[in-house]
Every structure is written in structure tokens, then in C-alpha cells.
Short mmCIF file of the C-alpha atoms (twelve columns), coordinates in Angstrom:
data_MODEL
# 
_entry.id   MODEL 
# 
loop_
_atom_site.group_PDB 
_atom_site.id 
_atom_site.type_symbol 
_atom_site.label_atom_id 
_atom_site.label_alt_id 
_atom_site.label_comp_id 
_atom_site.label_asym_id 
_atom_site.label_seq_id 
_atom_site.Cartn_x 
_atom_site.Cartn_y 
_atom_site.Cartn_z 
_atom_site.pdbx_PDB_model_num 
ATOM 1   C CA . MET A 1   -12.366 -71.075 48.968   1 
ATOM 2   C CA . SER A 2   -14.853 -70.002 46.327   1 
ATOM 3   C CA . GLU A 3   -13.960 -68.824 42.867   1 
ATOM 4   C CA . ARG A 4   -13.468 -65.140 42.379   1 
ATOM 5   C CA . LYS A 5   -14.729 -65.099 38.807   1 
ATOM 6   C CA . VAL A 6   -18.013 -66.949 38.574   1 
ATOM 7   C CA . LEU A 7   -18.570 -68.349 35.120   1 
ATOM 8   C CA . GLN A 8   -21.941 -69.923 35.836   1 
ATOM 9   C CA . LYS A 9   -24.775 -68.416 37.815   1 
ATOM 10  C CA . TYR A 10  -27.678 -70.238 39.443   1 
ATOM 11  C CA . TYR A 11  -31.171 -69.525 38.153   1 
ATOM 12  C CA . PRO A 12  -34.030 -70.953 40.213   1 
ATOM 13  C CA . PRO A 13  -36.681 -73.077 38.460   1 
ATOM 14  C CA . ASP A 14  -39.369 -70.456 38.930   1 
ATOM 15  C CA . PHE A 15  -37.246 -67.650 37.313   1 
ATOM 16  C CA . ASP A 16  -39.209 -65.636 34.747   1 
ATOM 17  C CA . PRO A 17  -36.972 -63.339 32.617   1 
ATOM 18  C CA . SER A 18  -40.000 -61.519 31.170   1 
ATOM 19  C CA . ALA A 19  -40.760 -60.170 34.621   1 
ATOM 20  C CA . LEU A 20  -37.522 -58.170 34.630   1 
ATOM 21  C CA . GLN A 21  -37.834 -54.469 33.796   1 
ATOM 22  C CA . ARG A 22  -35.022 -52.331 32.537   1 
ATOM 23  C CA . ARG A 23  -34.580 -49.293 34.687   1 
ATOM 24  C CA . ARG A 24  -33.134 -46.016 33.489   1 
ATOM 25  C CA . GLY A 25  -32.382 -43.092 35.707   1 
ATOM 26  C CA . PRO A 26  -33.561 -39.575 34.824   1 
ATOM 27  C CA . LYS A 27  -31.236 -37.579 32.582   1 
ATOM 28  C CA . ASN A 28  -29.614 -34.509 34.006   1 
ATOM 29  C CA . ALA A 29  -31.272 -31.573 32.272   1 
ATOM 30  C CA . GLY A 30  -28.999 -29.024 33.931   1 
ATOM 31  C CA . PRO A 31  -25.398 -28.141 33.128   1 
ATOM 32  C CA . ARG A 32  -22.875 -30.905 33.004   1 
ATOM 33  C CA . ILE A 33  -20.476 -30.793 35.963   1 
ATOM 34  C CA . GLN A 34  -17.025 -32.388 36.097   1 
ATOM 35  C CA . GLN A 35  -14.235 -32.344 38.623   1 
ATOM 36  C CA . VAL A 36  -11.039 -31.153 36.921   1 
ATOM 37  C CA . ARG A 37  -7.561  -29.993 37.874   1 
ATOM 38  C CA . ILE A 38  -6.697  -26.541 36.516   1 
ATOM 39  C CA . MET A 39  -4.015  -23.879 36.742   1 
ATOM 40  C CA . CYS A 40  -4.907  -20.240 37.312   1 
ATOM 41  C CA . PRO A 41  -4.754  -18.481 33.914   1 
ATOM 42  C CA . PHE A 42  -3.807  -15.130 35.497   1 
ATOM 43  C CA . THR A 43  -3.072  -13.564 38.857   1 
ATOM 44  C CA . MET A 44  -6.207  -12.621 40.792   1 
ATOM 45  C CA . ARG A 45  -7.041  -11.252 44.250   1 
ATOM 46  C CA . CYS A 46  -9.834  -12.574 46.424   1 
ATOM 47  C CA . THR A 47  -12.487 -9.940  47.205   1 
ATOM 48  C CA . ARG A 48  -13.167 -11.404 50.664   1 
ATOM 49  C CA . CYS A 49  -9.740  -11.871 52.246   1 
ATOM 50  C CA . GLY A 50  -7.462  -10.133 49.745   1 
ATOM 51  C CA . ALA A 51  -5.255  -13.186 49.171   1 
ATOM 52  C CA . PHE A 52  -3.576  -13.512 45.791   1 
ATOM 53  C CA . SER A 53  -3.836  -16.560 43.565   1 
ATOM 54  C CA . ASN A 54  -0.828  -16.360 41.303   1 
ATOM 55  C CA . ARG A 55  -0.787  -17.425 37.702   1 
ATOM 56  C CA . GLY A 56  -0.026  -21.131 37.315   1 
ATOM 57  C CA . LEU A 57  -1.317  -22.096 40.779   1 
ATOM 58  C CA . LYS A 58  -2.958  -25.541 40.618   1 
ATOM 59  C CA . LYS A 59  -6.471  -25.931 41.999   1 
ATOM 60  C CA . ASN A 60  -9.283  -28.476 42.045   1 
ATOM 61  C CA . ALA A 61  -12.240 -26.970 40.197   1 
ATOM 62  C CA . ARG A 62  -15.710 -27.825 39.000   1 
ATOM 63  C CA . LYS A 63  -16.215 -27.546 35.264   1 
ATOM 64  C CA . GLU A 64  -19.691 -26.540 34.089   1 
ATOM 65  C CA . THR A 65  -20.888 -26.333 30.491   1 
ATOM 66  C CA . PRO A 66  -24.172 -24.377 30.405   1 
ATOM 67  C CA . PRO A 67  -25.943 -25.292 27.147   1 
ATOM 68  C CA . ASP A 68  -27.450 -21.812 26.675   1 
ATOM 69  C CA . GLU A 69  -24.130 -19.927 26.816   1 
ATOM 70  C CA . LYS A 70  -22.338 -20.045 23.464   1 
ATOM 71  C CA . TYR A 71  -20.396 -17.636 21.279   1 
ATOM 72  C CA . LEU A 72  -20.646 -18.264 17.526   1 
ATOM 73  C CA . GLY A 73  -21.257 -21.930 18.206   1 
ATOM 74  C CA . ILE A 74  -18.343 -22.200 20.678   1 
ATOM 75  C CA . GLN A 75  -19.303 -23.539 24.085   1 
ATOM 76  C CA . ILE A 76  -18.479 -21.271 27.040   1 
ATOM 77  C CA . VAL A 77  -17.093 -23.144 30.060   1 
ATOM 78  C CA . LYS A 78  -17.395 -22.041 33.697   1 
ATOM 79  C CA . LEU A 79  -14.778 -22.995 36.271   1 
ATOM 80  C CA . SER A 80  -15.402 -22.612 40.023   1 
ATOM 81  C CA . PHE A 81  -12.833 -23.225 42.759   1 
ATOM 82  C CA . ARG A 82  -12.075 -22.162 46.329   1 
ATOM 83  C CA . CYS A 83  -9.726  -19.517 47.671   1 
ATOM 84  C CA . SER A 84  -6.670  -20.979 49.386   1 
ATOM 85  C CA . SER A 85  -7.038  -18.698 52.445   1 
ATOM 86  C CA . CYS A 86  -10.743 -18.183 53.164   1 
ATOM 87  C CA . SER A 87  -12.267 -20.984 51.021   1 
ATOM 88  C CA . SER A 88  -14.644 -18.544 49.326   1 
ATOM 89  C CA . GLU A 89  -15.884 -19.539 45.895   1 
ATOM 90  C CA . ILE A 90  -14.268 -17.953 42.834   1 
ATOM 91  C CA . ILE A 91  -15.893 -18.371 39.424   1 
ATOM 92  C CA . ILE A 92  -14.241 -17.688 36.077   1 
ATOM 93  C CA . LYS A 93  -15.353 -18.477 32.531   1 
ATOM 94  C CA . THR A 94  -13.827 -18.679 29.090   1 
ATOM 95  C CA . ASP A 95  -13.981 -15.759 26.627   1 
ATOM 96  C CA . PRO A 96  -13.744 -17.132 23.057   1 
ATOM 97  C CA . LYS A 97  -14.162 -13.659 21.560   1 
ATOM 98  C CA . ASN A 98  -10.871 -12.384 23.013   1 
ATOM 99  C CA . GLN A 99  -9.242  -15.805 23.508   1 
ATOM 100 C CA . ASP A 100 -8.980  -15.224 27.246   1 
ATOM 101 C CA . TYR A 101 -10.681 -15.828 30.613   1 
ATOM 102 C CA . VAL A 102 -13.066 -13.520 32.494   1 
ATOM 103 C CA . VAL A 103 -13.687 -13.358 36.248   1 
ATOM 104 C CA . VAL A 104 -17.385 -13.805 37.034   1 
ATOM 105 C CA . SER A 105 -17.395 -13.415 40.819   1 
ATOM 106 C CA . GLY A 106 -15.314 -13.837 43.960   1 
ATOM 107 C CA . ALA A 107 -12.069 -12.230 42.742   1 
ATOM 108 C CA . VAL A 108 -10.554 -9.315  40.850   1 
ATOM 109 C CA . ARG A 109 -8.005  -9.664  38.087   1 
ATOM 110 C CA . ASN A 110 -4.713  -7.843  38.489   1 
ATOM 111 C CA . ASN A 111 -4.099  -4.817  36.302   1 
ATOM 112 C CA . GLU A 112 -2.043  -5.758  33.241   1 
ATOM 113 C CA . PRO A 113 -1.056  -2.602  31.329   1 
ATOM 114 C CA . TRP A 114 0.292   -4.550  28.358   1 
ATOM 115 C CA . ARG A 115 -3.135  -5.922  27.523   1 
ATOM 116 C CA . ASN A 116 -4.825  -4.313  24.543   1 
ATOM 117 C CA . ARG A 117 -8.083  -2.858  25.803   1 
ATOM 118 C CA . ALA A 118 -9.158  -1.851  22.312   1 
ATOM 119 C CA . ALA A 119 -8.990  -5.481  21.195   1 
ATOM 120 C CA . GLU A 120 -11.687 -6.404  23.713   1 
ATOM 121 C CA . GLU A 121 -14.117 -3.838  22.302   1 
ATOM 122 C CA . GLU A 122 -13.573 -4.524  18.592   1 
ATOM 123 C CA . SER A 123 -16.160 -6.447  16.624   1 
ATOM 124 C CA . VAL A 124 -15.657 -9.686  14.748   1 
ATOM 125 C CA . GLU A 125 -15.322 -7.922  11.376   1 
ATOM 126 C CA . GLN A 126 -12.802 -5.453  12.784   1 
ATOM 127 C CA . ARG A 127 -10.814 -8.302  14.282   1 
ATOM 128 C CA . LEU A 128 -10.767 -10.190 10.967   1 
ATOM 129 C CA . ASP A 129 -9.728  -7.039  9.103    1 
ATOM 130 C CA . ARG A 130 -6.939  -6.411  11.590   1 
ATOM 131 C CA . LEU A 131 -5.662  -9.971  11.290   1 
ATOM 132 C CA . GLU A 132 -5.728  -9.803  7.479    1 
ATOM 133 C CA . ARG A 133 -3.904  -6.474  7.562    1 
ATOM 134 C CA . GLU A 134 -1.239  -7.855  9.879    1 
ATOM 135 C CA . GLU A 135 -0.764  -10.888 7.642    1 
ATOM 136 C CA . ALA A 136 -0.515  -8.660  4.573    1 
ATOM 137 C CA . GLU A 137 2.059   -6.446  6.275    1 
ATOM 138 C CA . ALA A 138 4.060   -9.495  7.302    1 
ATOM 139 C CA . ALA A 139 3.991   -10.826 3.738    1 
ATOM 140 C CA . GLY A 140 4.983   -7.465  2.290    1 
ATOM 141 C CA . GLU A 141 1.847   -7.119  0.159    1 
ATOM 142 C CA . GLU A 142 1.069   -3.539  1.230    1 
ATOM 143 C CA . GLU A 143 4.162   -1.835  -0.170   1 
ATOM 144 C CA . LEU A 144 3.207   1.517   -1.680   1 
ATOM 145 C CA . ASP A 145 4.136   2.203   -5.251   1 
ATOM 146 C CA . LYS A 146 6.622   5.070   -5.324   1 
ATOM 147 C CA . MET A 147 5.425   6.389   -8.673   1 
ATOM 148 C CA . GLU A 148 1.794   6.538   -7.570   1 
ATOM 149 C CA . GLU A 149 2.792   8.310   -4.381   1 
ATOM 150 C CA . LEU A 150 4.839   10.856  -6.351   1 
ATOM 151 C CA . GLU A 151 1.958   11.464  -8.778   1 
ATOM 152 C CA . ALA A 152 -0.424  12.001  -5.888   1 
ATOM 153 C CA . LYS A 153 1.963   14.540  -4.359   1 
ATOM 154 C CA . ASN A 154 2.273   16.375  -7.687   1 
ATOM 155 C CA . GLN A 155 -1.494  16.531  -8.072   1 
ATOM 156 C CA . ASP A 156 -1.851  17.912  -4.556   1 
ATOM 157 C CA . ALA A 157 0.780   20.558  -5.284   1 
ATOM 158 C CA . GLN A 158 -0.970  21.554  -8.524   1 
ATOM 159 C CA . ARG A 159 -4.308  21.874  -6.738   1 
ATOM 160 C CA . GLU A 160 -2.729  24.038  -4.047   1 
ATOM 161 C CA . MET A 161 -1.096  26.285  -6.663   1 
ATOM 162 C CA . ALA A 162 -4.385  26.660  -8.568   1 
ATOM 163 C CA . ALA A 163 -6.209  27.548  -5.362   1 
ATOM 164 C CA . ALA A 164 -3.522  30.113  -4.471   1 
ATOM 165 C CA . ASP A 165 -3.747  31.702  -7.949   1 
ATOM 166 C CA . ALA A 166 -7.531  31.922  -7.737   1 
ATOM 167 C CA . LEU A 167 -7.270  33.494  -4.289   1 
ATOM 168 C CA . ASP A 168 -4.760  36.091  -5.538   1 
ATOM 169 C CA . GLU A 169 -7.020  36.950  -8.464   1 
ATOM 170 C CA . ILE A 170 -9.981  37.433  -6.127   1 
ATOM 171 C CA . ARG A 171 -7.898  39.667  -3.867   1 
ATOM 172 C CA . HIS A 172 -6.737  41.828  -6.790   1 
ATOM 173 C CA . ARG A 173 -10.295 42.157  -8.076   1 
ATOM 174 C CA . ASN A 174 -11.587 43.142  -4.642   1 
ATOM 175 C CA . ALA A 175 -8.824  45.735  -4.357   1 
ATOM 176 C CA . ARG A 176 -9.763  47.214  -7.754   1 
ATOM 177 C CA . ILE A 177 -13.421 47.319  -6.740   1 
ATOM 178 C CA . ASN A 178 -12.548 49.137  -3.525   1 
ATOM 179 C CA . ARG A 179 -10.428 51.676  -5.400   1 
ATOM 180 C CA . SER A 180 -13.161 52.265  -7.980   1 
ATOM 181 C CA . GLU A 181 -15.780 52.752  -5.269   1 
ATOM 182 C CA . LYS A 182 -13.578 55.311  -3.533   1 
ATOM 183 C CA . ASP A 183 -13.098 57.211  -6.806   1 
ATOM 184 C CA . GLY A 184 -16.836 57.109  -7.575   1 
ATOM 185 C CA . VAL A 185 -16.419 55.094  -10.778  1 
ATOM 186 C CA . ASP A 186 -18.520 52.145  -11.804  1 
ATOM 187 C CA . PHE A 187 -16.399 49.171  -10.781  1 
ATOM 188 C CA . VAL A 188 -17.761 46.970  -13.599  1 
ATOM 189 C CA . ASP A 189 -16.436 49.329  -16.282  1 
ATOM 190 C CA . THR A 190 -13.195 49.680  -14.371  1 
ATOM 191 C CA . ILE A 191 -12.688 45.937  -14.156  1 
ATOM 192 C CA . VAL A 192 -13.516 45.411  -17.833  1 
ATOM 193 C CA . ARG A 193 -11.325 48.316  -18.906  1 
ATOM 194 C CA . THR A 194 -8.387  47.228  -16.778  1 
ATOM 195 C CA . GLU A 195 -8.662  43.674  -18.045  1 
ATOM 196 C CA . ASP A 196 -8.763  44.882  -21.668  1 
ATOM 197 C CA . GLU A 197 -5.787  47.142  -21.063  1 
ATOM 198 C CA . GLU A 198 -3.818  44.329  -19.495  1 
ATOM 199 C CA . ARG A 199 -4.665  42.043  -22.425  1 
ATOM 200 C CA . LYS A 200 -3.620  44.695  -24.970  1 
ATOM 201 C CA . GLN A 201 -0.416  45.412  -23.067  1 
ATOM 202 C CA . GLN A 202 0.385   41.705  -22.993  1 
ATOM 203 C CA . GLU A 203 -0.259  41.364  -26.741  1 
ATOM 204 C CA . LYS A 204 1.920   44.401  -27.448  1 
ATOM 205 C CA . GLU A 205 4.769   43.004  -25.370  1 
ATOM 206 C CA . ASP A 206 4.478   39.638  -27.128  1 
ATOM 207 C CA . GLU A 207 4.568   41.332  -30.542  1 
ATOM 208 C CA . GLU A 208 7.642   43.389  -29.636  1 
ATOM 209 C CA . ALA A 209 9.400   40.309  -28.297  1 
ATOM 210 C CA . ALA A 210 8.617   38.410  -31.522  1 
ATOM 211 C CA . LYS A 211 9.948   41.283  -33.668  1 
ATOM 212 C CA . ALA A 212 13.133  41.467  -31.629  1 
ATOM 213 C CA . ALA A 213 13.618  37.717  -31.941  1 
ATOM 214 C CA . PHE A 214 13.125  37.802  -35.728  1 
ATOM 215 C CA . ALA A 215 15.527  40.761  -36.090  1 
ATOM 216 C CA . ALA A 216 18.191  38.983  -34.052  1 
ATOM 217 C CA . ALA A 217 17.772  35.834  -36.128  1 
ATOM 218 C CA . ARG A 218 18.023  37.804  -39.398  1 
ATOM 219 C CA . ALA A 219 21.183  39.595  -38.224  1 
ATOM 220 C CA . GLN A 220 22.748  36.303  -37.237  1 
ATOM 221 C CA . VAL A 221 21.984  34.790  -40.655  1 
ATOM 222 C CA . GLU A 222 23.496  37.785  -42.504  1 
ATOM 223 C CA . SER A 223 26.658  37.731  -40.400  1 
ATOM 224 C CA . SER A 224 27.121  34.010  -41.013  1 
ATOM 225 C CA . ALA A 225 26.673  34.559  -44.800  1 
ATOM 226 C CA . LYS A 226 29.362  37.261  -44.835  1 
ATOM 227 C CA . VAL A 227 31.788  35.022  -43.022  1 
ATOM 228 C CA . ALA A 228 31.126  32.197  -45.459  1 
ATOM 229 C CA . GLU A 229 31.968  34.319  -48.618  1 
ATOM 230 C CA . PRO A 230 35.688  33.825  -49.784  1 
ATOM 231 C CA . GLU A 231 37.936  36.873  -50.223  1 
ATOM 232 C CA . GLU A 232 38.883  37.860  -53.828  1 
ATOM 233 C CA . SER A 233 42.587  37.197  -54.704  1 
ATOM 234 C CA . PRO A 234 44.599  37.924  -57.952  1 
ATOM 235 C CA . ILE A 235 44.587  35.104  -60.487  1 
ATOM 236 C CA . GLU A 236 48.002  33.532  -60.852  1 
ATOM 237 C CA . PRO A 237 49.063  31.765  -64.113  1 
ATOM 238 C CA . GLN A 238 48.861  28.093  -63.724  1 
ATOM 239 C CA . ALA A 239 51.522  25.722  -65.037  1 
ATOM 240 C CA . PRO A 240 50.480  23.350  -67.824  1 
ATOM 241 C CA . ALA A 241 49.346  20.026  -66.723  1 
ATOM 242 C CA . PRO A 242 51.973  17.293  -67.177  1 
ATOM 243 C CA . THR A 243 51.380  14.660  -69.858  1 
ATOM 244 C CA . PHE A 244 52.527  11.096  -69.718  1 
ATOM 245 C CA . ARG A 245 52.507  10.360  -73.524  1 
ATOM 246 C CA . ARG A 246 55.702  8.931   -75.036  1 
ATOM 247 C CA . ALA A 247 57.530  11.399  -77.332  1 
ATOM 248 C CA . VAL A 248 58.548  9.901   -80.741  1 
ATOM 249 C CA . LYS A 249 62.016  11.004  -81.849  1 
ATOM 250 C CA . LYS A 250 62.605  11.807  -85.574  1 
ATOM 251 C CA . LYS A 251 65.250  9.692   -87.251  1 
ATOM 252 C CA . LYS A 252 68.283  11.497  -88.680  1 
ATOM 253 C CA . ASP A 253 68.980  11.222  -92.406  1 
ATOM 254 C CA . HIS A 254 72.634  10.049  -92.504  1 
ATOM 255 C CA . ALA A 255 72.573  9.516   -96.294  1 
ATOM 256 C CA . ALA A 256 71.966  13.197  -96.968  1 
ATOM 257 C CA . ALA A 257 74.870  14.059  -94.714  1 
ATOM 258 C CA . LEU A 258 77.196  11.845  -96.896  1 
ATOM 259 C CA . GLY A 259 75.868  13.270  -100.172 1 
ATOM 260 C CA . LEU A 260 74.000  10.151  -101.183 1 
ATOM 261 C CA . LYS A 261 70.646  10.295  -102.814 1 
ATOM 262 C CA . LYS A 262 67.910  7.785   -102.422 1 
ATOM 263 C CA . LYS A 263 66.546  6.162   -105.490 1 
ATOM 264 C CA . SER A 264 63.034  7.016   -106.189 1 
ATOM 265 C CA . SER A 265 60.932  3.960   -106.510 1 
# 
């Protein structure tokens, strides 16, 4: 019995190694094809027989990587397999833009109402903006400042009030013009005269209000001064103030009482 693993090989005496030529087969210029085992990424219906291929169904498929089909440098992969009922070819490919798969031919994808159709039509910049906005909302970075919101509301209210006042003024002026035209009076003089009269009336009312305020203040000051003055009362005699000096008593002359006389020195 011969050896299974030959360690030495026989070379004939006339063997010329320079006569050997290294042979290389032609490279495949087309897409690279591999046999792979896949699972259906979604439920689809065959367009020929109407059979359904449910999501997760395992199939033997051919994987093709066409070199000219790329999205932002990401290679797009085609997968082709057979229908389980009629053996018709179904081709799907990857969709890196939407992170999904797309049916190319041979089947129709089932309607999935929960899928976001707007996400398929949005551009790359819109998608990045949406992702950043979602991350910011999740992190709580887009909380509105309450004070700024209140200030904005106040400014809007002030603008609305100013617009309403201007509109009322225009309406009053138009009404005065219409009245002056009906009376046959020049509306310019009427408007100027009415405005001057209103200004004078306002100044007169302000002056009267100021005079009334000053008069009320003066009356209040006088009444408070009268209350503060003390009432006159009869003067009562006051008792002498007590003194705390020690009174010196005069000594009695007992010698005079006995009829004795002091010698003069």
C-alpha cells in the first residue's frame, strides 16, 4: 500500500523547470456573485403566482455587488432568490439611504402603514437635522426660556394694541372727513380745528385737575396744623421746687437764760 502523503516526488533527468509557465485565469470584470443563505427582510407577494414569502423565511440567494452602484461610498448589494411556489426569480437590493431593502422585480412588498413615507423622501441634510433635533429633545437642550416667551407675548400684545389704536384713529378721522364733506366745509380746516380744540380741552382739564389737587393738599395741611396747636388753659401756681440742702439749727444761749454774762475777750 502506497503512502498517502508523498514527501518526495520523482523528477525525470530531462526535466527543465525553465520550460514551465505560470498560468493565470482571466479576472472576472463583472459583478461578484456569491451563494448565501438569507432571511426575507419583509413580507412580500409574488407577482406571478401570488404566493406570500413571510418575513424571516430562509432562502438560498445569490449575492451580487455591482461596482457601479454605490450610495455615498456605501456598496449596494443585490439579492436574487426563487419563489417557493412557482420558482420565479425575485430580486431585492439594499437601500442605505433609508436603512432598508427595496424590491427590484418579481414581487410586491406588503403595505405597512406604520412606515414613515416622509422619511424616504427627505434629503441627507434634512435627515441629519431631524436626528440632531431628536437627540437634542431627548437630552432636554431645547427647553424654552419662560421669561423670553413671556416677553415675546408682551411685545405681540403691545403691537396689537398699537395697531388697534392707529386703526381707531383712522376711522375717527374718516368719519370727521365724511361729516365735513356733507356739511360743505373744508375737511382740512375741520380736522385741524377739531384737533386744536381737543388739545385745548385736554390742557384745560389737566389745569383744573392740578388746581383741585393743590387746593385739596392745602386744605389738608391747614387742618393738620389746627389739630396740632394746643388749647389755651389757665396758668396754675406751681409749688416751689424741693431742696435737699441740710438746714443748720441755731444754738440756744443758755447763759443768757440764767443771767450770766460772757466775758469780753
